[in-house]
Amino acid sequence: MGDKEGVPQGSRCIALVGPFQSGKTTLLEAILARTGAVQRQGTVDAGTTVGDSSKEARDHKMSVELTVASTTFMGDSYTFVDCPGSVEFVHDMRAVLPAIDAAVVVCEADERKVPQLQLILRELEDLKIPRFLFLNKIDKADKQVRETLKLLQPASRVPLLLRQIPIWTNDIVSGFVDLALERAYVYKEHTASEVVKLEGDALERGKDARFSMLETLADHDDELMEQLLADIPPPRDRVFDDLARELRDGLVCPVLIGVATRTNGVLRLMKALRHEAPGIAATAKRLGIKAGDTVGLVLKTFHTTHGGKLSVARVLAGQIGDGVTLNSPTEEAGRVSGVSKMMGQVTEKRGPAAAGETVAFGKLDHARTGDTLSSGKQAHAAIAEVKPYPGVLAIAISAKERKDDVKLGLALNKLVEEDPSLTVHHNPETHEVVVWGQGEMHLRVATERLADRFGVAIERRRPTVGYRETIKKPIVQRGRHKKQSGGHGQFGDVVLDIKPQPRSTGFVFEEKITGGVVPRNYIPSVEEGVIDALKHGPLGFQVVDVAVALIDGSYHSVDSSDMAFRIAGRIGITEALPQCQPVLLEPIHTVEIVCPSEASTKINAILSGRRGQILGFDTREGWDGWDVVRAMMPESEIGDLIIEVRSATAGVGSFTYKFDHMAELTGKPADQIVAAKRAAA
Ligand SMILES: Nc1nc2c(ncn2[C@@H]2O[C@H](COP(=O)(O)OP(=O)(O)OP(=O)(O)O)[C@@H](O)[C@H]2O)c(=O)[nH]1
Ligand SMILES: [Mg+2]
């Protein structure tokens, strides 16, 4: 099938991305309303939009997961994926990017949002995904759009190409000039803009701006450059071809303007998408998918109350319908049971999905977000691998009521399946269930989901820090257990040589018995008793880095037993350790913080304020204007580090960390920890 009017065949998939609260969900609503997919345009503030329809999103008035909604425009089908803007929910965006045809990056004229914009544009640039910038909220604009563009330009590696300029009436934007069409329009609320005659000041500014646009395009089109130099007006088709080509080749990032709340600029955006955004054929080529294969990519997983598990996927090649068995690269993903069209949380059963379409497949039990699905004999290789960022904030949770323990476990599995940027760890030592996430709001939403969706009320606490203790002085100590009660007595007697060991050597047990003073068969019991006692040292923590040697003892031919020697070993340690100058050990990690360079000084101050020891400073490789700061830091201080790092970096700073060593902690901080442990015991 050939393309009609230069419009690619097949359903398009477009992601709406951009910094926090820039108006993506509102823009989706405006698109759906403008194209007739919904009757009335809802608002985020009234909680009536197709997007953000979960209770958590409505409650917080922000997107906390992606929304998928489809519509048609001028006979073509489009699926939009509205992605959350908050960095804490960024995984939902990252997981869909590989499969989309193009992205609309919604942003506003706000300098503080530039770092976040840069992060998003980088992801798109690296994946070679064509992208438009939609400069939203120009109803609130207080500066010239060209000034705004200068502000935003550092966020993009390629030129931001202004396609429209606003027309101002009494300091308010009342319409726009389309620089490619050379036409002026006046905005009408919730309906198409009206063409007006381009005259006066707007005409002049329009000419200037058009010339700038053409100049930028001419950087990659020699013939156009010659025309411009010779003052020959370039043919309109050539300009449109260049706009489309340079977008598709990632040479420019076209900028459109509008007001999502009033549906202004939406029609223009849709037309640009229609004519310029690539279609499934180009996307399949970008992903290296061969003709003849049947391939899809899972963008998101939902566990719905009534419909069970839904795998939202884009079909990238072939056709996928009910009853088809799909494979992921590692296992059989399952048999499709139901294909649905999605309109936010509302799903509607439909027939098989063709290449290009984005739908929800039912009951793919073993499919995970990010999986490449295929139906051939041999599973298709993974076309994308999007690893979630490691968690930066943790909470320990438990079911409020013991009876919900099993339910909590099942709910957590589903929660993590829906959102792989959450991880759950069971701490075998403290028996805590620790949930790691991307920030405060992320974890808060996770606990709300557990309550609202899975019906498990939970309690949350700060996770226990892995403190240990050790000793600084050696000792030789006798442990004697003797009990005479009626018939059989109990007798065990050991002498232990206890010595501190170098850091991170753990525990060693040796026996140096001569002459059988402690019979061989009782020795393992002595060791068990020692291990028992080391679990709770005099400070209340596990004792590490000690060597214990059994050097002497005695036994009784009738009264000695495994149990008696075990108790003797325990007594020996328990009596010895308080005399060995016990000391607290705390875990120290190496932390690597990445941040925009202008925030480095603040980051340094944060690290010092948290007992961090700065190891080094570097520019971040491949990241202009970014730094990496490395430091050693106690685990207890990393707990909520992300909150301060984000606030110092307009939300974009982050860190990774790795356990390095245990270090002694003394003085008041240590006393407080010991006292808290005693109080909790
Ligand atoms: N003045 C004005 N306000 C807007 C416009 N578009 C959106 N808003 C408002 O901006 C706020 C955020 O809008 P959303 O659509 O939720 O923004 P978002 O980008 O989806 O937010 P996240 O998904 O949480 O990142 C809401 O209060 C909207 O009413 C606009 O064009 N003009
Ligand atoms: Mg949103």
XYZ file of C-alpha atoms and ligand atoms in Angstrom:
714
model
C 0.000 0.000 0.000
C 1.361 3.374 -0.922
C 1.080 6.435 1.252
C -1.765 8.812 0.466
C -0.992 12.537 0.281
C 2.358 11.733 1.785
C 0.626 10.529 4.969
C 2.117 7.276 6.252
C -0.130 4.213 6.427
C -1.227 2.572 9.626
C -2.102 3.781 13.068
C 0.393 6.156 14.624
C 1.586 6.055 18.204
C 2.576 9.387 19.700
C 3.849 9.976 23.228
C 3.043 13.141 25.119
C 6.023 13.776 27.344
C 7.576 16.761 29.059
C 8.445 18.321 32.391
C 6.174 18.029 35.395
C 2.809 19.783 35.129
C 3.404 21.266 31.709
C -0.076 20.337 30.519
C 0.296 16.906 28.865
C -2.860 15.402 30.286
C -4.757 18.562 29.403
C -3.353 18.445 25.896
C -4.435 14.823 25.498
C -7.923 15.836 26.578
C -7.873 18.736 24.120
C -6.793 16.417 21.297
C -9.530 13.911 22.138
C -12.118 16.669 22.276
C -10.887 18.373 19.119
C -10.928 15.127 17.157
C -14.317 14.070 18.486
C -13.199 11.124 20.608
C -14.852 12.715 23.651
C -17.916 14.927 23.705
C -16.705 17.498 26.164
C -13.220 18.529 27.114
C -12.686 17.702 30.777
C -10.170 19.412 33.042
C -7.494 18.110 35.361
C -8.636 20.448 38.102
C -12.208 19.134 38.023
C -10.974 15.548 37.717
C -12.915 14.927 34.509
C -10.173 14.083 32.025
C -9.713 10.760 30.233
C -6.133 10.783 31.508
C -5.266 10.547 35.205
C -8.448 8.650 35.904
C -7.047 6.504 38.714
C -7.952 7.539 42.238
C -4.319 8.306 43.047
C -3.857 10.571 40.015
C -7.111 12.393 40.699
C -6.262 12.840 44.377
C -2.841 14.308 43.683
C -3.824 16.178 40.515
C -0.834 14.808 38.691
C -0.110 11.856 36.437
C 1.170 8.871 38.374
C 1.021 6.391 35.489
C 0.632 6.636 31.752
C -2.697 6.958 29.954
C -3.412 5.455 26.558
C -6.186 6.841 24.363
C -6.936 6.504 20.664
C -8.681 8.779 18.227
C -9.046 9.418 14.522
C -8.223 12.559 12.640
C -8.964 13.143 8.973
C -9.491 9.430 8.496
C -6.257 8.345 10.162
C -5.938 6.590 13.482
C -3.707 7.757 16.327
C -2.944 6.453 19.762
C -1.584 8.912 22.274
C 0.323 7.887 25.340
C 0.202 10.591 27.977
C 3.232 10.095 30.204
C 3.711 11.385 33.730
C 6.080 14.342 33.982
C 7.336 13.746 37.497
C 10.828 12.221 37.572
C 9.530 9.760 40.123
C 7.268 8.155 37.527
C 9.655 8.469 34.610
C 9.820 4.727 34.008
C 6.353 4.758 32.493
C 7.673 7.185 29.883
C 10.974 5.431 29.269
C 9.278 2.096 28.665
C 7.103 3.409 25.834
C 9.632 5.551 23.982
C 11.234 2.809 21.880
C 7.916 1.914 20.238
C 6.575 5.341 19.349
C 6.669 7.106 15.987
C 7.207 10.555 17.444
C 6.976 12.464 20.685
C 5.276 15.720 21.484
C 7.322 17.334 24.218
C 4.957 19.615 26.084
C 6.728 22.413 27.919
C 6.220 25.898 29.211
C 8.203 29.101 29.218
C 9.789 28.393 32.575
C 13.518 28.472 33.099
C 13.263 26.159 36.103
C 11.953 23.380 33.887
C 14.925 23.465 31.509
C 16.999 20.746 33.239
C 14.040 18.366 33.186
C 13.380 19.205 29.566
C 16.998 18.427 28.788
C 16.728 14.972 30.378
C 13.661 14.118 28.317
C 15.062 15.451 25.059
C 18.254 13.458 25.632
C 16.312 10.216 25.899
C 14.563 10.999 22.629
C 17.762 12.102 20.917
C 19.573 8.940 21.985
C 16.737 6.761 20.679
C 16.559 8.834 17.466
C 12.892 9.539 17.953
C 11.476 12.511 16.040
C 10.126 15.111 18.433
C 8.034 18.244 18.377
C 8.081 20.773 21.141
C 4.638 22.059 22.073
C 5.104 25.328 23.928
C 1.981 25.254 26.059
C 0.312 27.804 28.330
C 1.109 30.730 26.072
C -1.995 32.337 27.542
C 0.312 33.001 30.477
C 3.327 34.043 28.399
C 5.054 37.159 29.615
C 7.912 37.226 27.170
C 8.455 37.040 23.451
C 8.456 33.500 22.162
C 11.888 33.964 20.639
C 13.245 34.860 24.064
C 11.630 31.749 25.469
C 13.258 29.676 22.789
C 16.680 31.036 23.691
C 15.987 29.936 27.227
C 14.986 26.437 26.158
C 17.561 25.904 23.417
C 20.350 24.628 25.734
C 18.110 21.660 26.557
C 18.211 20.417 22.954
C 21.211 19.207 21.002
C 19.535 20.182 17.737
C 18.051 23.557 16.818
C 14.593 24.339 18.147
C 12.792 25.380 15.015
C 10.053 27.895 15.595
C 7.089 27.086 13.343
C 4.569 29.559 14.694
C 4.755 32.926 16.357
C 2.038 34.370 18.551
C -0.044 37.398 17.692
C -0.449 39.647 20.697
C -3.498 41.780 21.433
C -3.297 43.921 24.579
C -0.493 41.807 26.061
C -2.448 38.617 25.531
C -1.760 36.036 22.855
C -4.796 36.094 20.604
C -3.624 34.019 17.687
C -0.606 32.937 15.707
C 1.202 33.191 12.426
C 1.956 29.875 10.759
C 5.408 30.426 9.338
C 5.291 27.590 6.829
C 1.859 28.457 5.484
C 2.450 32.195 5.835
C -0.997 32.634 7.271
C -2.344 34.288 10.378
C -5.029 32.807 12.629
C -7.069 34.104 15.527
C -7.714 31.598 18.328
C -11.285 30.570 19.013
C -11.990 28.738 22.228
C -12.634 25.002 21.712
C -13.029 25.376 17.971
C -10.873 25.882 14.919
C -8.887 29.092 14.684
C -10.008 31.600 12.101
C -7.815 32.798 9.271
C -7.218 36.547 9.350
C -5.291 38.827 7.090
C -1.655 39.069 7.999
C -0.801 42.748 8.225
C 1.088 45.466 10.039
C 3.517 44.516 12.742
C 2.563 40.831 12.663
C 3.363 40.697 8.961
C 6.861 42.053 9.553
C 7.583 39.812 12.524
C 6.194 36.890 10.570
C 8.563 37.546 7.689
C 11.559 37.740 10.016
C 10.632 34.599 11.847
C 9.972 32.729 8.610
C 13.372 33.703 7.358
C 15.002 32.339 10.528
C 13.082 29.093 10.102
C 14.191 28.762 6.475
C 17.794 29.535 7.391
C 17.820 26.711 9.904
C 16.269 24.319 7.384
C 18.819 25.419 4.773
C 21.650 24.190 6.984
C 20.725 20.745 5.699
C 19.480 21.713 2.238
C 22.008 23.378 -0.078
C 19.481 24.230 -2.745
C 17.308 26.036 -0.239
C 20.383 27.893 0.965
C 21.102 29.057 -2.572
C 17.519 30.231 -2.985
C 17.692 32.176 0.237
C 21.006 33.780 -0.711
C 19.636 34.729 -4.117
C 16.458 36.080 -2.531
C 14.298 33.615 -4.469
C 11.147 32.594 -2.531
C 11.429 28.806 -2.086
C 8.495 26.713 -3.341
C 6.093 25.922 -0.531
C 6.282 22.168 -1.126
C 10.011 22.231 -0.745
C 9.635 23.900 2.655
C 7.103 21.308 3.771
C 9.270 18.470 2.527
C 12.240 19.865 4.393
C 10.220 20.280 7.565
C 9.128 16.648 7.430
C 12.519 15.273 6.430
C 14.538 17.210 8.976
C 12.143 16.240 11.735
C 12.334 12.574 10.752
C 16.110 12.676 10.519
C 16.328 14.280 13.934
C 18.082 17.358 12.561
C 15.662 19.837 14.099
C 13.020 19.968 16.790
C 10.039 21.936 15.439
C 8.239 24.145 17.945
C 4.493 24.694 17.948
C 2.621 26.852 20.411
C -0.769 26.681 22.080
C -3.085 26.665 25.055
C -4.208 23.145 25.910
C -6.941 24.261 28.295
C -8.612 26.181 25.450
C -7.771 23.730 22.657
C -5.729 26.451 20.951
C -3.017 25.176 18.658
C -4.317 21.609 18.781
C -5.516 21.406 15.207
C -2.189 22.756 13.962
C -0.381 20.156 16.065
C -2.537 17.354 14.662
C -1.888 18.512 11.114
C 1.827 18.617 11.732
C 1.705 15.098 13.171
C -0.348 13.912 10.223
C 2.005 15.188 7.573
C 5.354 15.064 9.265
C 5.483 12.361 11.928
C 6.747 9.066 10.542
C 4.484 6.012 10.591
C 4.898 2.413 11.554
C 6.941 1.516 8.473
C 9.676 3.971 9.427
C 9.505 2.986 13.079
C 9.790 -0.732 12.310
C 12.810 0.096 10.172
C 14.340 2.150 12.973
C 13.940 -0.853 15.267
C 15.412 -3.279 12.759
C 12.265 -5.387 12.391
C 12.154 -7.514 9.276
C 9.118 -7.737 7.025
C 7.129 -10.915 7.600
C 7.657 -11.057 11.361
C 4.872 -10.550 13.879
C 6.227 -8.360 16.627
C 4.885 -6.205 19.450
C 6.371 -4.354 22.390
C 4.752 -4.268 25.823
C 4.494 -0.646 26.935
C 2.721 -1.122 30.239
C 1.083 -3.734 32.408
C -2.121 -3.186 34.348
C -3.896 -5.432 36.806
C -7.514 -4.404 36.556
C -10.158 -5.317 39.084
C -12.496 -6.869 36.548
C -10.501 -7.524 33.406
C -7.496 -9.208 35.072
C -4.067 -8.595 33.644
C -3.783 -6.308 30.630
C -0.587 -5.903 28.607
C -0.661 -2.659 26.656
C 1.388 -3.218 23.538
C 2.093 -1.682 20.198
C 2.028 -4.036 17.264
C 5.156 -3.233 15.285
C 4.805 -5.794 12.511
C 2.224 -8.318 11.403
C -1.106 -8.738 13.133
C -2.005 -9.983 16.598
C -5.469 -11.228 17.462
C -7.350 -13.297 19.987
C -5.985 -16.792 20.601
C -2.491 -16.126 19.277
C 0.296 -17.545 21.393
C 3.063 -15.027 21.919
C 6.631 -15.459 23.052
C 8.964 -13.116 24.786
C 12.706 -13.602 24.158
C 12.994 -15.696 27.328
C 9.737 -17.610 27.673
C 6.239 -18.168 26.402
C 4.341 -14.996 27.258
C 0.890 -16.540 26.963
C -2.110 -16.807 24.710
C -3.934 -13.601 23.879
C -7.354 -13.610 25.478
C -9.102 -10.491 24.278
C -7.839 -7.488 22.340
C -9.079 -4.133 23.614
C -8.981 -0.555 22.550
C -8.056 1.733 25.409
C -9.548 5.053 26.307
C -7.886 5.777 29.602
C -9.235 3.225 32.051
C -12.115 2.311 29.771
C -11.475 -0.651 27.521
C -13.540 -1.898 24.654
C -13.182 -5.292 22.971
C -12.171 -5.215 19.339
C -10.795 -7.400 16.571
C -7.154 -8.229 15.817
C -4.632 -5.395 15.928
C -2.601 -4.582 12.846
C 0.910 -3.200 12.604
C 0.932 0.293 14.061
C -1.960 -0.159 16.451
C -1.597 0.178 20.197
C -4.004 -2.004 22.156
C -4.339 -4.020 25.337
C -3.945 -7.805 25.228
C -5.668 -9.852 27.909
C -4.186 -12.642 30.024
C -0.588 -12.746 28.842
C 0.416 -14.238 32.167
C 4.146 -14.161 31.599
C 4.499 -10.933 29.623
C 6.293 -8.101 31.321
C 6.568 -4.421 30.517
C 9.373 -4.001 28.003
C 9.023 -7.495 26.540
C 9.318 -7.949 22.810
C 6.444 -10.225 21.836
C 6.458 -12.337 18.720
C 4.474 -15.205 17.311
C 6.983 -16.933 15.060
C 8.553 -20.324 15.810
C 11.608 -18.601 17.087
C 11.174 -15.703 19.492
C 12.205 -12.330 18.093
C 15.230 -10.792 19.766
C 14.531 -7.995 22.228
C 14.180 -4.747 20.313
C 14.595 -2.550 23.343
C 15.854 -2.920 26.832
C 14.744 -0.310 29.278
C 16.063 -0.978 32.744
C 14.319 0.950 35.497
C 16.523 3.282 37.467
C 17.558 1.779 40.791
C 15.469 2.924 43.754
C 16.620 5.934 45.716
C 14.241 5.912 48.659
C 12.972 3.016 50.731
C 10.251 2.276 53.227
C 9.608 -0.799 55.314
C 6.001 -1.886 55.162
C 3.779 -4.410 56.834
C 0.108 -5.225 56.690
C -1.819 -3.435 59.426
C -3.463 -6.724 60.226
C -1.569 -9.993 60.383
C -4.299 -11.771 58.440
C -3.433 -9.648 55.396
C 0.193 -10.837 55.179
C -0.417 -13.230 52.305
C -2.619 -10.723 50.506
C 0.147 -8.138 50.865
C 2.659 -10.451 49.216
C 0.364 -11.061 46.237
C -0.489 -7.372 45.953
C 3.186 -6.409 45.967
C 3.857 -8.799 43.098
C 1.159 -7.135 41.035
C 2.279 -3.676 42.015
C 5.834 -4.348 40.872
C 4.572 -5.914 37.669
C 2.666 -2.718 36.928
C 5.571 -0.540 37.932
C 9.002 -2.147 37.614
C 10.670 0.960 39.021
C 9.474 -0.285 42.413
C 11.461 -3.105 43.965
C 10.687 -5.232 46.976
C 13.313 -6.812 49.218
C 12.817 -9.109 52.150
C 15.410 -8.482 54.802
C 16.014 -11.931 56.278
C 17.651 -10.482 59.356
C 14.964 -8.028 60.399
C 12.103 -9.777 58.543
C 11.227 -6.407 57.086
C 9.597 -6.001 53.695
C 11.445 -3.075 52.183
C 10.023 -1.278 49.166
C 12.409 0.808 47.122
C 11.087 3.541 44.868
C 11.988 6.677 43.004
C 10.929 9.218 45.614
C 8.443 10.193 48.284
C 5.439 10.562 46.018
C 6.219 7.338 44.201
C 6.240 5.384 47.462
C 3.198 7.207 48.737
C 1.252 6.305 45.617
C 2.466 2.718 45.931
C 1.071 2.436 49.456
C -2.158 4.110 48.405
C -2.539 1.629 45.571
C -2.041 -1.234 47.996
C -4.915 0.110 50.060
C -7.252 1.366 47.323
C -6.791 -1.209 44.627
C -5.664 -4.315 46.451
C -7.484 -3.748 49.711
C -4.474 -4.110 52.008
C -4.065 -1.391 54.619
C -0.413 -1.066 55.502
C 1.883 0.515 58.010
C 5.117 2.127 56.931
C 8.372 2.760 58.757
C 11.898 3.759 57.995
C 13.851 0.644 57.072
C 16.318 -0.609 59.639
C 19.907 0.368 58.959
C 22.267 -2.599 58.934
C 24.289 -1.730 62.031
C 26.717 -4.266 63.433
C 29.066 -4.314 66.369
C 32.514 -5.626 67.057
C 35.078 -5.667 69.835
C 38.353 -3.847 70.253
C 40.024 -5.910 72.998
C 40.802 -9.629 73.231
C 39.922 -11.789 76.180
C 40.121 -15.369 77.376
C 36.866 -16.359 79.006
C 35.468 -19.453 80.648
C 31.857 -20.450 79.964
C 30.473 -22.991 82.376
C 27.041 -24.537 82.455
C 26.250 -26.810 85.343
C 22.863 -27.882 86.560
C 21.979 -30.609 89.030
C 18.284 -31.275 89.022
C 17.155 -34.620 90.309
C 18.403 -37.422 88.054
C 20.373 -36.394 84.985
C 22.430 -33.225 85.372
C 23.755 -30.872 82.715
C 27.400 -30.116 82.367
C 29.459 -28.184 79.837
C 32.623 -26.216 80.384
C 34.628 -24.307 77.785
C 37.416 -21.788 77.662
C 37.250 -19.383 74.732
C 40.004 -17.212 73.339
C 38.209 -14.240 71.771
C 40.034 -11.778 69.521
C 39.073 -8.812 67.348
C 39.680 -9.330 63.636
C 40.309 -6.980 60.733
C 37.235 -5.279 59.236
C 34.974 -7.365 56.985
C 36.457 -10.730 57.914
C 33.225 -11.767 59.586
C 33.574 -14.600 62.082
C 35.999 -17.486 62.434
C 35.831 -20.365 64.858
C 38.774 -22.557 65.683
C 39.252 -25.447 68.020
C 42.557 -25.991 69.750
C 41.631 -28.760 72.143
C 44.355 -31.138 73.196
C 43.997 -34.318 75.154
C 40.255 -34.559 74.535
C 39.301 -32.252 77.400
C 36.243 -31.410 75.313
C 35.209 -34.481 73.330
C 35.190 -33.949 69.546
C 31.477 -34.592 69.141
C 30.572 -31.639 71.399
C 32.713 -29.091 69.573
C 30.149 -28.218 66.842
C 27.668 -27.508 69.656
C 30.111 -25.102 71.249
C 30.390 -23.284 67.911
C 26.591 -23.148 67.624
C 26.372 -21.609 71.079
C 28.980 -19.024 70.132
C 27.084 -18.148 66.934
C 23.832 -17.831 68.918
C 25.412 -15.378 71.308
C 27.051 -13.317 68.555
C 23.635 -12.575 67.035
C 22.958 -10.084 69.812
C 26.038 -8.417 71.195
C 26.132 -6.192 74.240
C 25.016 -3.206 72.123
C 22.103 -5.150 70.673
C 23.472 -5.879 67.185
C 25.085 -8.771 65.385
C 28.753 -9.107 66.343
C 31.192 -9.367 63.439
C 34.910 -9.437 62.839
C 35.789 -11.690 65.739
C 37.766 -14.885 66.010
C 36.804 -17.373 68.701
C 39.037 -20.291 69.555
C 38.033 -23.108 71.877
C 41.212 -23.676 73.831
C 40.213 -25.603 76.922
C 37.336 -27.039 78.904
C 36.090 -30.109 80.705
C 33.243 -32.592 80.523
C 31.313 -35.081 82.542
C 30.825 -38.595 81.260
C 27.134 -38.734 82.246
C 25.879 -35.127 82.457
C 27.528 -33.612 79.360
C 25.409 -33.205 76.229
C 25.245 -31.209 72.992
C 22.787 -28.849 74.639
C 24.951 -28.312 77.693
C 27.984 -27.420 75.549
C 25.910 -25.153 73.365
C 24.760 -23.262 76.463
C 28.326 -23.129 77.776
C 29.529 -21.588 74.503
C 26.769 -19.025 74.648
C 27.546 -18.140 78.271
C 31.234 -17.715 77.475
C 30.543 -15.153 74.741
C 27.807 -13.327 76.611
C 30.032 -12.861 79.625
C 33.111 -11.950 77.613
C 31.954 -9.349 75.152
C 31.005 -6.517 77.536
C 34.613 -6.593 78.730
C 36.057 -6.370 75.218
C 35.256 -2.722 74.525
C 32.365 -3.298 72.141
C 31.914 -0.723 69.430
C 29.151 0.035 66.935
C 29.779 -0.419 63.208
C 27.756 1.403 60.597
C 27.556 0.658 56.870
C 29.283 3.175 54.635
C 28.513 3.404 50.938
C 30.155 5.098 48.008
C 27.642 7.473 46.527
C 27.774 8.924 43.050
C 25.623 11.984 42.539
C 24.949 13.432 39.094
C 23.739 16.997 38.864
C 23.836 20.069 36.645
C 27.137 21.857 37.321
C 25.512 24.933 38.801
C 24.144 22.774 41.601
C 27.498 21.184 42.516
C 28.269 23.600 45.332
C 24.907 22.930 46.912
C 25.430 19.194 46.541
C 28.774 19.475 48.298
C 27.154 21.266 51.189
C 24.448 18.593 51.395
C 27.052 15.838 51.459
C 29.109 17.510 54.181
C 25.983 18.106 56.223
C 25.322 14.368 56.100
C 28.733 13.191 57.279
C 29.769 12.568 53.693
C 33.395 12.471 52.737
C 33.926 13.835 49.258
C 36.168 11.654 47.138
C 36.138 13.493 43.876
C 34.571 15.737 41.402
C 34.333 15.292 37.658
C 32.482 16.494 34.662
C 29.913 13.903 33.652
C 31.047 12.084 30.567
C 28.907 12.858 27.541
C 26.812 15.315 29.534
C 27.614 18.918 28.817
C 27.102 21.106 31.845
C 26.768 18.214 34.283
C 29.009 17.023 37.100
C 29.547 13.803 38.989
C 30.343 14.016 42.675
C 31.640 10.925 44.473
C 31.544 10.548 48.202
C 31.593 8.073 51.051
C 28.481 8.267 53.109
C 26.870 6.437 56.035
C 23.797 4.410 55.090
C 21.695 6.180 57.694
C 22.310 9.467 55.891
C 21.434 8.102 52.456
C 17.921 7.237 53.620
C 16.304 10.468 52.506
C 19.207 12.014 50.596
C 17.210 12.090 47.369
C 14.789 14.636 48.771
C 17.548 17.196 49.318
C 19.316 16.354 46.063
C 16.163 16.900 44.048
C 15.357 20.172 45.723
C 18.872 21.449 44.979
C 18.706 20.472 41.309
C 15.232 21.392 40.082
C 14.339 17.733 40.381
C 16.908 16.300 37.981
C 19.785 15.298 40.261
C 20.008 11.658 41.214
C 22.424 9.170 42.659
C 23.484 5.585 42.803
C 25.280 3.942 45.659
C 27.091 0.816 46.566
C 28.113 -0.707 49.875
C 31.746 -0.111 50.601
C 32.666 -0.960 54.182
C 31.667 -0.919 57.821
C 33.076 1.851 59.954
C 33.177 2.452 63.691
C 30.678 4.879 65.052
C 31.239 6.289 68.536
C 30.061 9.091 70.768
C 26.578 10.529 70.954
C 25.288 9.288 67.585
C 26.258 5.746 68.578
C 24.685 6.094 72.036
C 21.427 7.189 70.444
C 21.340 4.205 68.127
C 22.038 1.787 70.971
C 19.378 3.404 73.144
C 16.833 3.233 70.318
C 17.601 -0.432 69.761
C 17.153 -1.165 73.484
C 13.873 0.703 73.540
C 12.612 -1.288 70.548
C 13.673 -4.649 71.964
N -3.063 28.571 31.870
C -2.936 27.353 31.396
N -2.947 26.318 32.230
C -2.806 25.101 31.725
C -2.653 24.869 30.348
N -2.524 23.553 30.145
C -2.602 22.970 31.358
N -2.772 23.892 32.313
C -2.902 23.661 33.760
O -1.663 23.135 34.234
C -1.891 22.205 35.285
C -1.244 20.893 34.956
O -1.893 20.333 33.859
P -1.756 18.802 33.480
O -2.433 18.624 32.186
O -2.140 17.940 34.602
O -0.195 18.732 33.292
P 0.671 17.429 33.049
O 1.802 17.823 32.221
O -0.184 16.336 32.563
O 1.156 17.099 34.544
P 1.973 15.775 34.980
O 1.462 14.653 34.182
O 1.702 15.600 36.446
O 3.400 16.076 34.706
C -3.408 22.098 35.422
O -3.809 22.913 36.481
C -3.916 22.603 34.098
O -5.209 23.171 34.185
C -2.640 25.993 29.476
O -2.475 25.895 28.270
N -2.787 27.208 30.064
Mg -0.279 14.453 33.239
